[in-house]
Tab-separated table of C-alpha atoms and ligand atoms in Angstrom:
chain	number	residue	atom	x	y	z
A	120	MET	CA	-1.239	-17.803	-31.815
A	121	TRP	CA	-1.675	-19.801	-28.666
A	122	ILE	CA	1.729	-21.603	-29.241
A	123	TYR	CA	3.614	-18.601	-29.482
A	124	LEU	CA	2.248	-17.205	-26.304
A	125	VAL	CA	2.907	-20.555	-24.487
A	126	ALA	CA	6.469	-20.333	-26.072
A	127	ILE	CA	7.117	-17.080	-24.689
A	128	VAL	CA	5.722	-17.586	-21.059
A	129	GLY	CA	7.624	-21.072	-21.236
A	130	LEU	CA	10.968	-19.137	-22.079
A	131	TRP	CA	10.360	-16.424	-19.528
A	132	THR	CA	9.799	-18.932	-16.889
A	133	LEU	CA	12.949	-20.721	-17.857
A	134	LEU	CA	15.050	-17.613	-17.913
A	135	ARG	CA	13.874	-16.484	-14.657
A	136	LEU	CA	14.601	-19.921	-12.990
A	137	ILE	CA	18.397	-19.780	-14.299
A	138	ARG	CA	18.523	-16.169	-13.181
A	139	GLU	CA	17.376	-17.136	-9.656
A	140	ARG	CA	19.875	-20.211	-9.334
A	141	LYS	CA	22.837	-17.731	-9.124
A	142	VAL	CA	24.091	-17.717	-5.659
A	143	VAL	CA	26.157	-15.057	-3.708
A	144	SER	CA	29.676	-15.800	-3.394
A	145	HIS	CA	31.740	-16.578	-0.002
A	146	LEU	CA	28.607	-17.377	2.035
A	147	GLN	CA	31.004	-18.946	4.731
A	148	ASP	CA	31.838	-15.234	5.455
A	149	LYS	CA	28.281	-14.023	5.732
A	150	HIS	CA	26.244	-13.167	8.999
A	151	VAL	CA	22.787	-13.948	9.276
A	152	PHE	CA	20.673	-12.409	12.290
A	153	ILE	CA	17.695	-14.463	12.860
A	154	THR	CA	14.706	-13.566	15.223
A	155	GLY	CA	12.327	-16.314	17.139
A	156	CYS	CA	14.944	-19.135	16.756
A	157	ASP	CA	13.227	-21.309	19.865
A	158	SER	CA	10.932	-23.020	17.433
A	159	GLY	CA	9.308	-23.117	14.106
A	160	PHE	CA	10.828	-21.664	10.942
A	161	GLY	CA	13.479	-19.450	12.873
A	162	ASN	CA	14.868	-22.764	14.402
A	163	LEU	CA	14.870	-24.560	11.206
A	164	LEU	CA	16.337	-21.666	9.339
A	165	ALA	CA	19.313	-21.219	11.892
A	166	ARG	CA	20.071	-25.036	11.404
A	167	GLN	CA	19.714	-24.818	7.735
A	168	LEU	CA	22.079	-22.002	7.239
A	169	ASP	CA	24.278	-23.204	9.720
A	170	ARG	CA	24.594	-26.583	7.478
A	171	ARG	CA	25.319	-24.640	4.436
A	172	GLY	CA	28.390	-22.852	6.170
A	173	MET	CA	26.851	-19.387	6.905
A	174	ARG	CA	27.757	-17.584	10.225
A	175	VAL	CA	24.615	-17.648	11.889
A	176	LEU	CA	23.686	-15.375	14.973
A	177	ALA	CA	20.240	-16.713	16.493
A	178	ALA	CA	18.278	-14.812	18.791
A	179	CYS	CA	15.956	-16.681	21.156
A	180	LEU	CA	13.594	-15.601	23.487
A	181	THR	CA	14.333	-18.155	26.290
A	182	GLU	CA	17.775	-19.393	27.559
A	183	LYS	CA	16.295	-23.084	27.173
A	184	GLY	CA	15.778	-22.691	23.491
A	185	ALA	CA	19.146	-21.105	22.791
A	186	GLU	CA	20.577	-24.027	24.789
A	187	GLU	CA	18.602	-26.747	22.715
A	188	LEU	CA	19.400	-24.862	19.305
A	189	ARG	CA	23.269	-24.856	20.224
A	190	ASN	CA	23.478	-28.454	21.171
A	191	LYS	CA	22.130	-29.206	17.599
A	192	THR	CA	24.135	-26.975	15.644
A	193	SER	CA	27.984	-26.195	15.010
A	194	ASP	CA	30.126	-24.236	16.843
A	195	ARG	CA	29.917	-21.556	14.320
A	196	LEU	CA	26.464	-20.722	15.270
A	197	GLU	CA	25.978	-18.228	18.179
A	198	THR	CA	22.803	-17.357	20.211
A	199	VAL	CA	21.582	-14.548	22.155
A	200	ILE	CA	18.597	-13.696	24.133
A	201	LEU	CA	16.068	-11.107	22.623
A	202	ASP	CA	12.810	-9.862	23.613
A	203	VAL	CA	11.682	-7.884	20.440
A	204	THR	CA	8.948	-6.131	22.535
A	205	LYS	CA	11.862	-4.513	25.120
A	206	THR	CA	14.127	-1.688	23.527
A	207	GLU	CA	16.939	-2.526	26.053
A	208	SER	CA	16.975	-6.044	24.759
A	209	ILE	CA	17.215	-4.881	21.123
A	210	VAL	CA	19.874	-2.493	22.083
A	211	ALA	CA	22.081	-4.927	23.707
A	212	ALA	CA	21.395	-8.082	20.734
A	213	THR	CA	22.451	-5.041	18.221
A	214	GLN	CA	25.687	-4.287	20.297
A	215	TRP	CA	26.286	-8.166	20.343
A	216	VAL	CA	25.858	-8.286	16.572
A	217	LYS	CA	28.205	-5.239	16.005
A	218	GLU	CA	30.883	-6.886	17.964
A	219	ARG	CA	30.751	-10.151	15.627
A	220	VAL	CA	30.395	-8.729	12.397
A	221	GLY	CA	32.970	-6.130	12.568
A	222	ASN	CA	33.428	-4.245	9.379
A	223	ARG	CA	31.913	-6.702	7.307
A	224	GLY	CA	28.430	-5.649	8.504
A	225	LEU	CA	25.293	-7.909	8.944
A	226	TRP	CA	24.521	-9.688	5.293
A	227	GLY	CA	21.164	-10.820	6.519
A	228	LEU	CA	18.448	-9.939	9.130
A	229	VAL	CA	15.604	-12.214	9.253
A	230	ASN	CA	12.596	-10.860	11.005
A	231	ASN	CA	10.656	-14.034	12.089
A	232	ALA	CA	9.526	-13.613	15.690
A	233	GLY	CA	5.740	-13.950	16.054
A	234	TYR	CA	2.773	-14.860	17.830
A	235	ALA	CA	-0.618	-15.330	16.931
A	236	VAL	CA	-4.243	-14.904	18.122
A	237	PHE	CA	-7.495	-15.477	15.893
A	238	ALA	CA	-10.864	-14.352	17.645
A	239	ILE	CA	-13.736	-12.487	17.274
A	240	ASN	CA	-13.043	-8.465	17.481
A	241	GLU	CA	-15.580	-8.073	19.629
A	242	TRP	CA	-14.397	-10.515	22.432
A	243	LEU	CA	-11.190	-8.641	22.661
A	244	LYS	CA	-9.937	-5.518	24.427
A	245	LYS	CA	-7.421	-2.829	23.160
A	246	GLU	CA	-4.504	-4.643	25.033
A	247	ASP	CA	-5.154	-7.764	23.226
A	248	PHE	CA	-4.629	-5.982	20.005
A	249	ALA	CA	-1.787	-4.165	21.192
A	250	LYS	CA	0.279	-7.177	22.431
A	251	ILE	CA	0.127	-8.886	19.144
A	252	LEU	CA	1.091	-5.466	17.224
A	253	ASP	CA	4.194	-5.076	19.657
A	254	VAL	CA	5.664	-8.364	18.873
A	255	ASN	CA	4.734	-8.916	15.204
A	256	LEU	CA	5.014	-5.432	13.774
A	257	LEU	CA	6.277	-2.648	16.405
A	258	GLY	CA	9.111	-5.571	17.647
A	259	MET	CA	10.111	-6.159	13.844
A	260	ILE	CA	10.445	-2.374	13.038
A	261	GLU	CA	12.333	-1.444	16.125
A	262	VAL	CA	14.940	-4.320	15.331
A	263	THR	CA	15.076	-3.525	11.705
A	264	LEU	CA	15.549	0.306	12.581
A	265	SER	CA	18.454	-0.795	15.197
A	266	MET	CA	20.328	-3.218	12.693
A	267	LEU	CA	19.859	-1.273	9.461
A	268	PRO	CA	23.473	0.426	9.758
A	269	LEU	CA	24.880	-2.810	9.699
A	270	VAL	CA	22.795	-4.456	7.213
A	271	ARG	CA	23.708	-1.211	4.749
A	272	LYS	CA	27.429	-1.897	5.391
A	273	ALA	CA	27.211	-5.055	4.066
A	274	ARG	CA	24.667	-4.023	1.052
A	275	GLY	CA	22.808	-7.141	2.568
A	276	ARG	CA	19.512	-8.358	2.880
A	277	VAL	CA	16.194	-8.137	5.122
A	278	VAL	CA	13.873	-11.004	5.134
A	279	ASN	CA	10.425	-9.974	6.703
A	280	VAL	CA	7.843	-12.741	7.801
A	281	SER	CA	4.395	-11.862	6.850
A	282	SER	CA	1.843	-14.361	5.972
A	283	VAL	CA	-1.012	-14.996	3.709
A	284	MET	CA	-3.221	-13.118	6.252
A	285	GLY	CA	-1.068	-9.957	5.195
A	286	ARG	CA	-2.799	-10.300	2.056
A	287	MET	CA	-6.087	-11.341	3.115
A	288	CYS	CA	-8.050	-11.223	6.304
A	289	PHE	CA	-10.354	-13.995	7.373
A	290	PHE	CA	-10.161	-13.754	11.024
A	291	GLY	CA	-10.515	-10.874	13.845
A	292	GLY	CA	-7.955	-9.746	16.128
A	293	GLY	CA	-4.439	-8.358	15.804
A	294	TYR	CA	-2.670	-10.996	13.669
A	295	SER	CA	-3.940	-9.814	10.500
A	296	ILE	CA	-3.632	-6.203	11.060
A	297	SER	CA	0.042	-6.893	12.173
A	298	LYS	CA	0.991	-8.963	9.173
A	299	TYR	CA	-0.736	-6.000	6.837
A	300	GLY	CA	1.631	-3.700	8.430
A	301	VAL	CA	4.402	-5.840	7.895
A	302	GLU	CA	3.516	-5.938	4.335
A	303	ALA	CA	3.518	-2.230	4.210
A	304	PHE	CA	6.695	-1.447	6.256
A	305	SER	CA	8.522	-4.046	3.961
A	306	ASP	CA	7.389	-2.598	0.795
A	307	SER	CA	8.564	1.326	1.738
A	308	LEU	CA	11.832	-0.314	3.301
A	309	ARG	CA	12.473	-2.044	0.032
A	310	ARG	CA	12.045	1.127	-2.020
A	311	GLU	CA	14.029	3.223	0.314
A	312	LEU	CA	17.077	0.785	0.549
A	313	SER	CA	17.296	-0.069	-3.021
A	314	TYR	CA	19.773	3.278	-3.222
A	315	PHE	CA	22.022	1.222	-0.919
A	316	GLY	CA	22.022	-1.828	-2.800
A	317	VAL	CA	20.050	-3.589	0.253
A	318	LYS	CA	17.363	-6.077	-0.707
A	319	VAL	CA	14.295	-6.495	1.223
A	320	ALA	CA	12.063	-9.765	0.744
A	321	ILE	CA	8.499	-10.737	2.258
A	322	ILE	CA	7.777	-14.314	3.027
A	323	GLU	CA	3.999	-15.032	2.874
A	324	PRO	CA	3.613	-18.545	4.344
A	325	GLY	CA	-0.005	-20.331	4.175
A	326	GLY	CA	-0.860	-22.678	7.041
A	327	PHE	CA	2.001	-24.763	8.859
A	328	LYS	CA	2.041	-27.046	12.017
A	329	THR	CA	4.182	-24.697	14.603
A	330	ALA	CA	4.037	-24.035	18.151
A	331	LEU	CA	2.182	-21.149	17.183
A	332	ASN	CA	-0.634	-22.556	15.731
A	333	ASP	CA	-0.843	-25.198	18.468
A	334	ARG	CA	-2.090	-22.666	21.080
A	335	HIS	CA	-5.083	-21.528	19.194
A	336	SER	CA	-7.933	-23.269	20.896
A	337	SER	CA	-6.603	-22.703	24.329
A	338	ILE	CA	-6.273	-18.867	23.780
A	339	ILE	CA	-9.415	-18.393	22.204
A	340	LYS	CA	-11.088	-19.940	25.194
A	341	MET	CA	-9.346	-17.535	27.535
A	342	LEU	CA	-10.585	-14.801	25.541
A	343	TRP	CA	-14.084	-15.864	25.443
A	344	ASP	CA	-13.893	-16.076	29.091
A	345	GLN	CA	-13.034	-12.464	29.301
A	346	ALA	CA	-15.748	-11.347	27.184
A	347	SER	CA	-18.517	-9.716	28.807
A	348	SER	CA	-22.004	-11.551	29.560
A	349	GLU	CA	-23.892	-9.575	26.777
A	350	VAL	CA	-21.197	-10.673	24.146
A	351	LYS	CA	-21.412	-14.268	25.069
A	352	GLU	CA	-25.308	-13.935	25.312
A	353	VAL	CA	-25.145	-12.905	21.494
A	354	TYR	CA	-22.688	-15.170	20.276
A	355	GLY	CA	-23.822	-18.295	22.350
A	356	ASP	CA	-21.853	-21.557	23.467
A	357	LYS	CA	-22.593	-23.254	20.180
A	358	PHE	CA	-20.796	-20.646	18.304
A	359	LEU	CA	-17.484	-20.718	20.710
A	360	GLN	CA	-17.501	-24.526	20.064
A	361	SER	CA	-17.963	-24.043	16.157
A	362	TYR	CA	-15.490	-21.571	16.063
A	363	VAL	CA	-12.842	-23.548	18.101
A	364	ARG	CA	-13.612	-26.514	15.803
A	365	THR	CA	-12.905	-24.381	12.732
A	366	ILE	CA	-9.923	-23.272	13.835
A	367	THR	CA	-8.865	-26.887	14.946
A	368	SER	CA	-9.359	-28.420	11.878
A	369	LEU	CA	-7.928	-25.634	10.024
A	370	VAL	CA	-4.842	-26.404	11.697
A	371	GLU	CA	-5.063	-30.323	11.003
A	372	THR	CA	-5.023	-29.546	7.555
A	373	CYS	CA	-1.619	-27.330	8.056
A	374	SER	CA	1.536	-28.639	6.292
A	375	GLU	CA	4.206	-30.060	8.366
A	376	ASP	CA	6.663	-29.603	5.726
A	377	LEU	CA	8.478	-26.405	7.138
A	378	THR	CA	11.210	-26.485	4.547
A	379	LEU	CA	8.819	-24.949	2.044
A	380	VAL	CA	9.141	-21.728	3.988
A	381	THR	CA	12.678	-21.795	5.144
A	382	ASP	CA	13.699	-22.626	1.557
A	383	CYS	CA	12.275	-19.366	0.338
A	384	MET	CA	14.118	-17.566	3.524
A	385	GLU	CA	17.335	-19.634	2.274
A	386	HIS	CA	16.870	-18.185	-1.163
A	387	ALA	CA	15.973	-14.551	-0.191
A	388	LEU	CA	19.496	-14.684	1.566
A	389	THR	CA	21.682	-16.428	-0.736
A	390	SER	CA	20.471	-15.903	-4.171
A	391	CYS	CA	22.075	-13.295	-6.222
A	392	HIS	CA	18.510	-12.550	-7.565
A	393	PRO	CA	16.051	-13.017	-4.714
A	394	ARG	CA	12.392	-12.245	-5.354
A	395	THR	CA	10.613	-9.336	-3.705
A	396	ARG	CA	7.833	-11.813	-2.294
A	397	TYR	CA	7.756	-15.482	-1.665
A	398	SER	CA	4.365	-17.642	-1.319
A	399	ALA	CA	5.099	-20.316	0.743
A	400	GLY	CA	2.822	-23.610	1.004
A	401	TRP	CA	0.557	-25.058	-1.540
A	402	ASP	CA	-2.611	-23.280	0.053
A	403	ALA	CA	-0.904	-19.983	-0.133
A	404	LYS	CA	-0.410	-20.417	-3.876
A	405	LEU	CA	-3.671	-21.874	-4.955
A	406	LEU	CA	-5.837	-20.705	-2.718
A	407	TYR	CA	-5.435	-17.576	-0.330
A	408	LEU	CA	-3.527	-15.740	-2.745
A	409	PRO	CA	-5.700	-16.243	-5.744
A	410	MET	CA	-8.871	-15.566	-3.305
A	411	SER	CA	-7.045	-12.230	-2.295
A	412	TYR	CA	-7.521	-10.884	-6.194
A	413	LEU	CA	-11.662	-11.713	-5.851
A	414	PRO	CA	-14.012	-9.126	-5.768
A	415	THR	CA	-14.726	-8.253	-2.114
A	416	PHE	CA	-18.491	-9.016	-2.656
A	417	LEU	CA	-17.509	-12.648	-3.300
A	418	SER	CA	-14.900	-13.145	-0.751
A	419	ASP	CA	-17.479	-11.902	1.719
A	420	ALA	CA	-20.114	-13.961	0.256
A	421	PHE	CA	-18.113	-16.824	0.777
A	422	PHE	CA	-17.287	-16.235	4.613
A	423	TYR	CA	-20.711	-15.321	5.310
A	424	TRP	CA	-22.283	-18.704	3.701
A	425	SER	CA	-19.502	-20.794	5.205
A	426	SER	CA	-19.070	-19.769	8.750
A	427	THR	CA	-21.147	-20.147	11.595
A	428	LYS	CA	-23.468	-17.498	12.639
A	429	PRO	CA	-23.864	-15.944	15.985
A	430	ALA	CA	-26.797	-17.172	18.281
A	431	GLN	CA	-28.662	-13.561	17.828
A	432	ALA	CA	-28.133	-13.619	14.156
A	433	LEU	CA	-30.298	-16.893	13.606
B	218	NAP	N1	2.607	-21.394	11.245
B	218	NAP	C1	2.373	-20.771	10.380
B	218	NAP	O1	1.161	-21.214	9.731
B	218	NAP	C2	2.632	-19.411	9.912
B	218	NAP	C3	1.950	-18.918	8.923
B	218	NAP	C4	2.357	-17.554	8.647
B	218	NAP	C5	2.930	-16.777	8.971
B	218	NAP	N2	3.920	-17.165	9.904
B	218	NAP	C6	4.572	-16.354	10.853
B	218	NAP	O2	6.099	-17.194	10.856
B	218	NAP	C7	6.775	-16.612	11.993
B	218	NAP	C8	7.225	-17.740	12.844
B	218	NAP	O3	6.297	-18.293	13.360
B	218	NAP	P1	6.284	-20.010	13.606
B	218	NAP	O4	5.069	-20.390	12.720
B	218	NAP	O5	7.725	-20.587	13.383
B	218	NAP	O6	5.890	-20.295	15.163
B	218	NAP	P2	6.741	-20.374	16.358
B	218	NAP	O7	7.118	-21.857	16.472
B	218	NAP	O8	5.751	-20.080	17.626
B	218	NAP	O9	7.760	-19.195	16.437
B	218	NAP	C9	7.652	-17.989	16.730
B	218	NAP	C10	9.038	-17.702	17.479
B	218	NAP	O10	8.833	-16.324	17.690
B	218	NAP	C11	9.337	-16.274	19.350
B	218	NAP	N3	8.665	-14.955	19.951
B	218	NAP	C12	7.597	-14.636	20.480
B	218	NAP	N4	7.529	-13.652	21.106
B	218	NAP	C13	8.494	-12.992	20.962
B	218	NAP	C14	9.196	-11.914	21.239
B	218	NAP	N5	8.723	-11.006	22.140
B	218	NAP	N6	10.509	-11.488	21.231
B	218	NAP	C15	11.436	-12.489	20.376
B	218	NAP	N7	10.675	-13.868	20.122
B	218	NAP	C16	9.416	-13.990	20.292
B	218	NAP	C17	8.652	-17.605	19.603
B	218	NAP	O11	9.330	-17.894	21.402
B	218	NAP	P3	8.662	-18.758	22.119
B	218	NAP	O12	8.489	-20.105	21.380
B	218	NAP	O13	9.544	-19.010	23.255
B	218	NAP	O14	6.926	-18.083	22.245
B	218	NAP	C18	9.197	-18.548	18.878
B	218	NAP	O15	10.512	-18.955	18.952
B	218	NAP	C19	6.100	-15.734	13.069
B	218	NAP	O16	6.265	-14.532	12.665
B	218	NAP	C20	4.236	-16.030	12.247
B	218	NAP	O17	3.543	-14.909	12.427
B	218	NAP	C21	3.500	-18.628	10.607
């Protein structure tokens, strides 16, 4: 009985792998637009696709980032400055892309630009939540809506970068909220666009060492400084130190191999049969994703017992 079950699962996995290995044709004629290419996953993906011969249209937040990227890549790769929180910047970038792709349309749109703050909700103001939602969620939505006619023309791909924190929330602040939103937006988009032959993939990385993660401790201290004296008294200095230590040690355990993420993005853009979701990194696959399926009382108990308690809770 067990032997049949193992054989069926093995055969299914093998067939799936063979099916997923089939690559779309004429990659060298296909344009891919990527947001947030100054650093991290976006920067690496731009270089990776450029090496593969694709026509990369890389959007950077700063001219310095754009120049550094151009210096490392072929003449095929072109850059544009884009701030995803500004409508006029998105309109200008869309026009720029339109001029380059012509009648072929845009094969790939990678919504990668992002920003992160992990903190205690009570330390934050409404503007702190708004700032992150503006970049990670509303920015992604506006860029997608603007580029969609071009992607539809090519019957192409939309690749949205979410996170394991879009499946399970373990820190306060707007980051997880924005990534839960990315999951919902991508799910509805995938269903709507399937009628037009457009495929939507969601990338859910675990923890990786990028600029985004390097900034946490300084941002947390800045947010603590802005908290009211009552909140500071409730939590206490010891809590802050322990919270920063926890985040710092989490960042230290993050993977340095960013290709685990960019290979998933590349597969979503180049495979004839891309996946709907990609879990990138062993922590995502073996810890966070399984944990997200646990009953809530168990995951709550895990966080309760493993975290530092505020001063007034002791
Ligand atoms: N690293 C991780 O552990 C991890 C895990 C899960 C998901 N992610 C997601 O992966 C994506 C890429 O992050 P990363 O880790 O590669 O970090 P990163 O190196 O900081 O890359 C994020 C990029 O987005 C850019 N950006 C920030 N605000 C922007 C705006 N308003 N408009 C346009 N671009 C903007 C940044 O530019 P500047 O550098 O100039 O600020 C940077 O180039 C993000 O969506 C992030 O949420 C990361």
